[in-house]
Amino acid sequence: MRYYTLKHKDVAHVAASKDGKRAYILRAYRTMNMLLLKGHDGSIPGLSEAVELGSPDVEILSPIPHPRQDVICLGINYADHAKEAESFNKDAFSKERPDPIFFSKRVDYSQGTGNIIPMHEDICDSLDYETELGVIIGKEAYQVKASEALDHIFGYTIVNDVSARNLQTKHKQWYFGKSLDGFTPMGPCIVSKDEFDGIPELDIKTYVNGDLRQSSNTRNLITDIPEIIETLSAGMTLSPGTIIATGTPSGVAMGMDPPGFLEDGDEVICEIEGIGRLVNKVCASDVEYED
Ligand code: MG
């Protein structure tokens, strides 16, 4: 099942779709967070109102416009990305990495596909993209072994871990450079785990203005999804609605020679097999998101 947060005739709803074309409004849940807390068995009540996802009176929002907590992110979790990050700034990115790097990405509002990524050009001179598989927790996880991790996953989405590289390196901690307003586009939907066979191995790609920049597969994660959940849940409760961004492969702008940072008007497409495409345009002017 594909779960959407969408606006239909100016009212936000949670909706479910089998085919990504026609979605059924689930009136029992006011928000996706509520659905994740209560759980959903994949059934669609008989009298549910149907909407066409491509129709002009339907706007697809981020599946979780207001995450309950910051996004938990993995840093340097594809080997080829480790190399390019080090070549951009050796001091900031060259480290021994026997264990996964976790950091937090603050998100007040996550925008969906079709919305704008603001440049923050008054403080950011090096805007970058990072396509990542987002894992959505559906069942509380505490001290969960890797072998049981799948049981705690609700599904998967696409996260663009937008980054201001100058702030990320200047402030030493990555938190600020990863957390500006509009730096967490997500979507277009959450695909439930039963659509995949076990832990999914999915092609992951980024296009900027149609040029392929990133291309890998989630099987290349250094720390895989079950291991991430086992490591974190050993001491942290992961509650339903928790979003884990699993890291990005090589091909980001800072890894190019010269760096290919994002500019006003650029179109970024984050694509993951079996989930879809998250499409956002970069915009120099300030933007007020409407949710
Ligand atoms: Mg990232």
mmCIF file of C-alpha atoms and ligand atoms in Angstrom:
data_model
loop_
_atom_site.group_PDB
_atom_site.id
_atom_site.type_symbol
_atom_site.label_atom_id
_atom_site.label_comp_id
_atom_site.label_asym_id
_atom_site.label_seq_id
_atom_site.Cartn_x
_atom_site.Cartn_y
_atom_site.Cartn_z
ATOM 1 C CA MET A 1 0.000 0.000 0.000
ATOM 2 C CA ARG A 2 1.109 3.573 -0.705
ATOM 3 C CA TYR A 3 0.204 6.109 1.978
ATOM 4 C CA TYR A 4 -0.125 9.795 1.136
ATOM 5 C CA THR A 5 -0.832 13.036 2.903
ATOM 6 C CA LEU A 6 -2.687 15.097 0.359
ATOM 7 C CA LYS A 7 -4.729 18.215 0.115
ATOM 8 C CA HIS A 8 -8.075 17.823 -1.588
ATOM 9 C CA LYS A 9 -10.140 20.951 -2.086
ATOM 10 C CA ASP A 10 -7.868 22.736 0.401
ATOM 11 C CA VAL A 11 -8.304 20.177 3.197
ATOM 12 C CA ALA A 12 -5.426 17.877 4.229
ATOM 13 C CA HIS A 13 -6.152 14.156 4.440
ATOM 14 C CA VAL A 14 -4.363 10.855 4.875
ATOM 15 C CA ALA A 15 -5.039 8.557 1.953
ATOM 16 C CA ALA A 16 -4.068 5.087 0.775
ATOM 17 C CA SER A 17 -3.511 3.883 -2.758
ATOM 18 C CA LYS A 18 -2.788 0.508 -4.266
ATOM 19 C CA ASP A 19 -1.626 1.770 -7.657
ATOM 20 C CA GLY A 20 -0.301 5.300 -7.048
ATOM 21 C CA LYS A 21 -3.091 6.677 -9.258
ATOM 22 C CA ARG A 22 -6.309 6.536 -7.277
ATOM 23 C CA ALA A 23 -6.182 7.151 -3.521
ATOM 24 C CA TYR A 24 -8.838 6.565 -0.885
ATOM 25 C CA ILE A 25 -9.216 9.083 1.946
ATOM 26 C CA LEU A 26 -8.846 7.456 5.359
ATOM 27 C CA ARG A 27 -11.077 9.613 7.548
ATOM 28 C CA ALA A 28 -10.258 7.630 10.695
ATOM 29 C CA TYR A 29 -6.828 9.304 10.796
ATOM 30 C CA ARG A 30 -6.401 13.052 11.010
ATOM 31 C CA THR A 31 -2.670 12.871 10.270
ATOM 32 C CA MET A 32 -0.079 10.329 9.144
ATOM 33 C CA ASN A 33 1.433 10.438 12.641
ATOM 34 C CA MET A 34 -1.909 9.290 13.995
ATOM 35 C CA LEU A 35 -2.035 6.454 11.478
ATOM 36 C CA LEU A 36 1.500 5.392 12.426
ATOM 37 C CA LEU A 37 0.630 5.457 16.139
ATOM 38 C CA LYS A 38 -2.594 3.508 15.722
ATOM 39 C CA GLY A 39 -1.424 1.241 12.907
ATOM 40 C CA HIS A 40 -3.267 0.367 9.721
ATOM 41 C CA ASP A 41 -4.090 -3.097 8.459
ATOM 42 C CA GLY A 42 -4.061 -2.125 4.778
ATOM 43 C CA SER A 43 -7.798 -2.361 4.331
ATOM 44 C CA ILE A 44 -9.845 0.432 2.768
ATOM 45 C CA PRO A 45 -13.334 1.024 4.230
ATOM 46 C CA GLY A 46 -16.060 0.476 1.650
ATOM 47 C CA LEU A 47 -17.416 4.021 1.666
ATOM 48 C CA SER A 48 -14.043 5.808 1.419
ATOM 49 C CA GLU A 49 -13.981 8.765 -0.934
ATOM 50 C CA ALA A 50 -11.636 8.245 -3.896
ATOM 51 C CA VAL A 51 -9.459 10.963 -5.416
ATOM 52 C CA GLU A 52 -7.276 10.844 -8.519
ATOM 53 C CA LEU A 53 -3.671 11.642 -7.562
ATOM 54 C CA GLY A 54 -2.964 13.442 -10.835
ATOM 55 C CA SER A 55 -6.046 15.624 -10.642
ATOM 56 C CA PRO A 56 -5.634 19.432 -10.357
ATOM 57 C CA ASP A 57 -7.665 19.608 -7.130
ATOM 58 C CA VAL A 58 -5.283 17.181 -5.386
ATOM 59 C CA GLU A 59 -1.946 18.398 -3.997
ATOM 60 C CA ILE A 60 0.442 15.772 -2.674
ATOM 61 C CA LEU A 61 2.136 16.951 0.542
ATOM 62 C CA SER A 62 5.033 15.349 2.367
ATOM 63 C CA PRO A 63 3.707 12.090 3.851
ATOM 64 C CA ILE A 64 4.701 13.436 7.302
ATOM 65 C CA PRO A 65 4.546 17.253 7.051
ATOM 66 C CA HIS A 66 5.200 17.669 10.796
ATOM 67 C CA PRO A 67 7.472 14.894 12.072
ATOM 68 C CA ARG A 68 7.017 14.300 15.793
ATOM 69 C CA GLN A 69 10.781 14.359 16.314
ATOM 70 C CA ASP A 70 13.900 15.342 14.399
ATOM 71 C CA VAL A 71 14.955 13.000 11.609
ATOM 72 C CA ILE A 72 17.704 10.564 12.646
ATOM 73 C CA CYS A 73 20.354 10.593 9.921
ATOM 74 C CA LEU A 74 23.259 8.361 8.993
ATOM 75 C CA GLY A 75 26.425 10.159 7.861
ATOM 76 C CA ILE A 76 28.846 8.627 5.376
ATOM 77 C CA ASN A 77 26.950 5.352 4.966
ATOM 78 C CA TYR A 78 27.983 4.483 1.405
ATOM 79 C CA ALA A 79 31.727 3.826 0.865
ATOM 80 C CA ASP A 80 31.912 5.761 -2.425
ATOM 81 C CA HIS A 81 30.377 8.859 -0.751
ATOM 82 C CA ALA A 82 33.004 8.700 2.022
ATOM 83 C CA LYS A 83 35.734 9.194 -0.590
ATOM 84 C CA GLU A 84 34.143 12.194 -2.298
ATOM 85 C CA ALA A 85 33.318 13.901 1.024
ATOM 86 C CA GLU A 86 36.936 13.558 2.120
ATOM 87 C CA SER A 87 38.181 15.043 -1.148
ATOM 88 C CA PHE A 88 35.924 18.115 -0.597
ATOM 89 C CA ASN A 89 37.107 18.839 2.968
ATOM 90 C CA LYS A 90 39.634 16.503 4.547
ATOM 91 C CA ASP A 91 39.405 18.027 8.046
ATOM 92 C CA ALA A 92 35.633 17.852 8.186
ATOM 93 C CA PHE A 93 35.086 14.438 6.657
ATOM 94 C CA SER A 94 38.269 12.383 7.157
ATOM 95 C CA LYS A 95 37.745 10.137 10.147
ATOM 96 C CA GLU A 96 38.204 6.600 11.266
ATOM 97 C CA ARG A 97 34.726 5.112 11.103
ATOM 98 C CA PRO A 98 34.506 1.807 12.929
ATOM 99 C CA ASP A 99 30.887 2.567 13.926
ATOM 100 C CA PRO A 100 28.011 4.320 12.172
ATOM 101 C CA ILE A 101 27.825 8.136 12.329
ATOM 102 C CA PHE A 102 24.455 9.384 13.558
ATOM 103 C CA PHE A 103 23.313 12.964 13.522
ATOM 104 C CA SER A 104 20.046 14.806 13.885
ATOM 105 C CA LYS A 105 18.209 16.894 11.301
ATOM 106 C CA ARG A 106 15.739 19.348 12.732
ATOM 107 C CA VAL A 107 12.558 19.708 10.752
ATOM 108 C CA ASP A 108 9.769 22.086 11.619
ATOM 109 C CA TYR A 109 7.951 21.458 8.353
ATOM 110 C CA SER A 110 8.698 18.925 5.636
ATOM 111 C CA GLN A 111 7.533 19.916 2.172
ATOM 112 C CA GLY A 112 6.397 17.407 -0.403
ATOM 113 C CA THR A 113 7.049 16.769 -4.064
ATOM 114 C CA GLY A 114 6.403 19.743 -6.323
ATOM 115 C CA ASN A 115 7.332 22.250 -3.640
ATOM 116 C CA ILE A 116 10.300 24.620 -3.380
ATOM 117 C CA ILE A 117 13.751 24.227 -1.788
ATOM 118 C CA PRO A 118 14.811 27.692 -0.545
ATOM 119 C CA MET A 119 18.445 28.668 -1.194
ATOM 120 C CA HIS A 120 19.032 30.725 1.985
ATOM 121 C CA GLU A 121 21.603 32.546 -0.133
ATOM 122 C CA ASP A 122 22.262 35.147 2.591
ATOM 123 C CA ILE A 123 23.989 32.447 4.694
ATOM 124 C CA CYS A 124 24.482 29.489 2.302
ATOM 125 C CA ASP A 125 26.909 29.528 -0.645
ATOM 126 C CA SER A 126 27.031 25.780 -1.304
ATOM 127 C CA LEU A 127 23.595 24.182 -1.490
ATOM 128 C CA ASP A 128 23.673 20.419 -1.986
ATOM 129 C CA TYR A 129 21.273 17.500 -2.363
ATOM 130 C CA GLU A 130 21.394 13.981 -0.875
ATOM 131 C CA THR A 131 18.860 11.373 -1.963
ATOM 132 C CA GLU A 132 18.245 8.885 0.839
ATOM 133 C CA LEU A 133 15.994 5.966 1.636
ATOM 134 C CA GLY A 134 13.861 6.974 4.623
ATOM 135 C CA VAL A 135 12.790 4.228 7.027
ATOM 136 C CA ILE A 136 9.540 4.883 8.909
ATOM 137 C CA ILE A 137 9.121 3.110 12.236
ATOM 138 C CA GLY A 138 5.636 1.678 12.828
ATOM 139 C CA LYS A 139 6.044 -0.265 16.074
ATOM 140 C CA GLU A 140 7.972 0.900 19.122
ATOM 141 C CA ALA A 141 11.513 -0.441 19.072
ATOM 142 C CA TYR A 142 13.632 -0.826 22.208
ATOM 143 C CA GLN A 143 16.490 -3.294 22.419
ATOM 144 C CA VAL A 144 15.521 -4.891 19.146
ATOM 145 C CA LYS A 145 17.904 -7.354 17.513
ATOM 146 C CA ALA A 146 18.737 -6.957 13.831
ATOM 147 C CA SER A 147 16.936 -10.223 13.071
ATOM 148 C CA GLU A 148 13.679 -8.717 14.405
ATOM 149 C CA ALA A 149 14.097 -5.191 13.033
ATOM 150 C CA LEU A 150 11.758 -5.679 10.070
ATOM 151 C CA ASP A 151 8.877 -6.235 12.471
ATOM 152 C CA HIS A 152 9.234 -2.604 13.687
ATOM 153 C CA ILE A 153 9.310 -0.969 10.245
ATOM 154 C CA PHE A 154 6.107 0.494 8.818
ATOM 155 C CA GLY A 155 7.486 1.389 5.411
ATOM 156 C CA TYR A 156 9.807 3.501 3.320
ATOM 157 C CA THR A 157 9.930 6.927 1.716
ATOM 158 C CA ILE A 158 12.385 9.210 -0.070
ATOM 159 C CA VAL A 159 14.172 11.951 1.871
ATOM 160 C CA ASN A 160 16.289 14.692 0.314
ATOM 161 C CA ASP A 161 18.836 15.517 3.039
ATOM 162 C CA VAL A 162 19.414 19.032 1.678
ATOM 163 C CA SER A 163 22.675 20.468 3.036
ATOM 164 C CA ALA A 164 24.417 23.844 3.256
ATOM 165 C CA ARG A 165 28.024 22.640 2.970
ATOM 166 C CA ASN A 166 29.609 25.878 4.183
ATOM 167 C CA LEU A 167 27.528 25.790 7.386
ATOM 168 C CA GLN A 168 28.009 22.053 7.830
ATOM 169 C CA THR A 169 31.797 22.461 7.900
ATOM 170 C CA LYS A 170 31.984 25.937 9.535
ATOM 171 C CA HIS A 171 30.008 24.948 12.624
ATOM 172 C CA LYS A 172 31.801 21.585 12.997
ATOM 173 C CA GLN A 173 28.567 19.868 14.007
ATOM 174 C CA TRP A 174 26.380 19.103 10.982
ATOM 175 C CA TYR A 175 23.127 20.006 12.763
ATOM 176 C CA PHE A 176 22.705 23.617 11.600
ATOM 177 C CA GLY A 177 23.818 23.101 7.997
ATOM 178 C CA LYS A 178 21.327 20.250 7.617
ATOM 179 C CA SER A 179 18.392 21.848 9.407
ATOM 180 C CA LEU A 180 17.486 25.110 7.674
ATOM 181 C CA ASP A 181 13.833 25.641 6.816
ATOM 182 C CA GLY A 182 12.891 23.653 3.716
ATOM 183 C CA PHE A 183 15.881 21.284 3.944
ATOM 184 C CA THR A 184 13.786 18.118 4.398
ATOM 185 C CA PRO A 185 11.663 17.460 1.324
ATOM 186 C CA MET A 186 10.076 14.029 1.630
ATOM 187 C CA GLY A 187 7.762 11.831 -0.415
ATOM 188 C CA PRO A 188 5.883 11.345 -2.546
ATOM 189 C CA CYS A 189 4.412 8.681 -0.218
ATOM 190 C CA ILE A 190 5.260 5.991 2.303
ATOM 191 C CA VAL A 191 5.278 2.536 0.728
ATOM 192 C CA SER A 192 4.421 -0.129 3.280
ATOM 193 C CA LYS A 193 7.014 -2.812 3.911
ATOM 194 C CA ASP A 194 4.823 -5.647 2.631
ATOM 195 C CA GLU A 195 5.319 -4.272 -0.902
ATOM 196 C CA PHE A 196 8.920 -5.482 -0.689
ATOM 197 C CA ASP A 197 10.551 -8.813 -0.124
ATOM 198 C CA GLY A 198 12.312 -8.520 3.262
ATOM 199 C CA ILE A 199 14.706 -5.591 3.639
ATOM 200 C CA PRO A 200 14.552 -3.945 0.211
ATOM 201 C CA GLU A 201 17.488 -3.502 -2.164
ATOM 202 C CA LEU A 202 16.456 -0.554 -4.298
ATOM 203 C CA ASP A 203 18.078 1.534 -7.006
ATOM 204 C CA ILE A 204 18.578 5.100 -5.769
ATOM 205 C CA LYS A 205 19.178 8.019 -8.139
ATOM 206 C CA THR A 206 19.332 11.808 -8.321
ATOM 207 C CA TYR A 207 18.854 13.978 -11.375
ATOM 208 C CA VAL A 208 19.628 17.710 -11.462
ATOM 209 C CA ASN A 209 18.053 19.433 -14.458
ATOM 210 C CA GLY A 210 17.794 15.994 -16.061
ATOM 211 C CA ASP A 211 21.475 15.036 -15.529
ATOM 212 C CA LEU A 212 22.066 11.857 -13.545
ATOM 213 C CA ARG A 213 24.202 12.803 -10.519
ATOM 214 C CA GLN A 214 23.766 9.922 -8.059
ATOM 215 C CA SER A 215 23.178 6.277 -8.901
ATOM 216 C CA SER A 216 23.536 3.360 -6.520
ATOM 217 C CA ASN A 217 21.502 0.711 -4.719
ATOM 218 C CA THR A 218 20.527 0.522 -1.061
ATOM 219 C CA ARG A 219 22.282 -2.853 -0.844
ATOM 220 C CA ASN A 220 25.501 -0.768 -0.747
ATOM 221 C CA LEU A 221 24.706 0.735 2.669
ATOM 222 C CA ILE A 222 27.707 0.289 4.996
ATOM 223 C CA THR A 223 25.445 -0.076 8.054
ATOM 224 C CA ASP A 224 22.299 -1.793 6.834
ATOM 225 C CA ILE A 225 18.773 -1.088 8.070
ATOM 226 C CA PRO A 226 18.502 -3.945 10.636
ATOM 227 C CA GLU A 227 21.898 -3.013 12.061
ATOM 228 C CA ILE A 228 20.878 0.670 12.315
ATOM 229 C CA ILE A 229 17.748 -0.284 14.276
ATOM 230 C CA GLU A 230 19.639 -2.693 16.543
ATOM 231 C CA THR A 231 22.353 -0.106 17.285
ATOM 232 C CA LEU A 232 19.995 2.796 18.024
ATOM 233 C CA SER A 233 17.358 0.825 19.889
ATOM 234 C CA ALA A 234 19.959 -0.637 22.224
ATOM 235 C CA GLY A 235 19.563 2.576 24.217
ATOM 236 C CA MET A 236 16.939 4.746 22.499
ATOM 237 C CA THR A 237 13.241 4.067 22.145
ATOM 238 C CA LEU A 238 12.245 4.460 18.506
ATOM 239 C CA SER A 239 8.557 5.285 18.600
ATOM 240 C CA PRO A 240 6.062 5.023 15.723
ATOM 241 C CA GLY A 241 6.601 7.884 13.292
ATOM 242 C CA THR A 242 10.377 7.941 13.767
ATOM 243 C CA ILE A 243 12.105 8.760 10.480
ATOM 244 C CA ILE A 244 15.586 7.395 9.782
ATOM 245 C CA ALA A 245 17.432 8.783 6.743
ATOM 246 C CA THR A 246 19.881 6.021 5.877
ATOM 247 C CA GLY A 247 22.612 8.027 4.104
ATOM 248 C CA THR A 248 23.427 9.007 0.543
ATOM 249 C CA PRO A 249 25.638 7.486 -2.168
ATOM 250 C CA SER A 250 28.346 9.332 -4.130
ATOM 251 C CA GLY A 251 27.496 11.960 -6.698
ATOM 252 C CA VAL A 252 26.616 14.911 -4.475
ATOM 253 C CA ALA A 253 27.512 18.418 -5.667
ATOM 254 C CA MET A 254 30.477 18.868 -3.301
ATOM 255 C CA GLY A 255 32.096 15.736 -4.774
ATOM 256 C CA MET A 256 32.207 17.161 -8.316
ATOM 257 C CA ASP A 257 35.211 18.952 -9.822
ATOM 258 C CA PRO A 258 34.382 21.801 -9.756
ATOM 259 C CA PRO A 259 31.519 21.395 -7.256
ATOM 260 C CA GLY A 260 28.092 21.525 -8.904
ATOM 261 C CA PHE A 261 26.130 23.239 -6.152
ATOM 262 C CA LEU A 262 22.461 23.992 -6.682
ATOM 263 C CA GLU A 263 21.364 27.286 -8.171
ATOM 264 C CA ASP A 264 18.148 29.238 -8.479
ATOM 265 C CA GLY A 265 15.691 27.396 -10.725
ATOM 266 C CA ASP A 266 17.443 24.004 -10.636
ATOM 267 C CA GLU A 267 15.161 20.986 -10.578
ATOM 268 C CA VAL A 268 16.191 18.123 -8.276
ATOM 269 C CA ILE A 269 14.638 14.702 -8.750
ATOM 270 C CA CYS A 270 15.262 12.089 -6.056
ATOM 271 C CA GLU A 271 14.199 8.672 -7.302
ATOM 272 C CA ILE A 272 14.024 5.332 -5.509
ATOM 273 C CA GLU A 273 12.847 2.167 -7.185
ATOM 274 C CA GLY A 274 9.451 1.018 -5.966
ATOM 275 C CA ILE A 275 8.716 4.307 -4.173
ATOM 276 C CA GLY A 276 8.714 6.956 -6.888
ATOM 277 C CA ARG A 277 10.094 10.424 -7.482
ATOM 278 C CA LEU A 278 10.479 13.411 -5.178
ATOM 279 C CA VAL A 279 10.724 16.491 -7.395
ATOM 280 C CA ASN A 280 11.641 19.942 -6.048
ATOM 281 C CA LYS A 281 12.768 23.211 -7.552
ATOM 282 C CA VAL A 282 15.403 25.425 -5.984
ATOM 283 C CA CYS A 283 14.265 28.994 -5.390
ATOM 284 C CA ALA A 284 16.303 32.053 -4.362
ATOM 285 C CA SER A 285 13.437 33.974 -2.835
ATOM 286 C CA ASP A 286 12.005 33.215 0.581
ATOM 287 C CA VAL A 287 9.101 30.856 0.608
ATOM 288 C CA GLU A 288 6.272 30.392 3.040
ATOM 289 C CA TYR A 289 5.001 26.842 3.066
ATOM 290 C CA GLU A 290 1.300 26.357 3.273
ATOM 291 C CA ASP A 291 0.199 23.144 4.948
HETATM 292 MG MG MG B 1 22.653 12.676 4.410
#
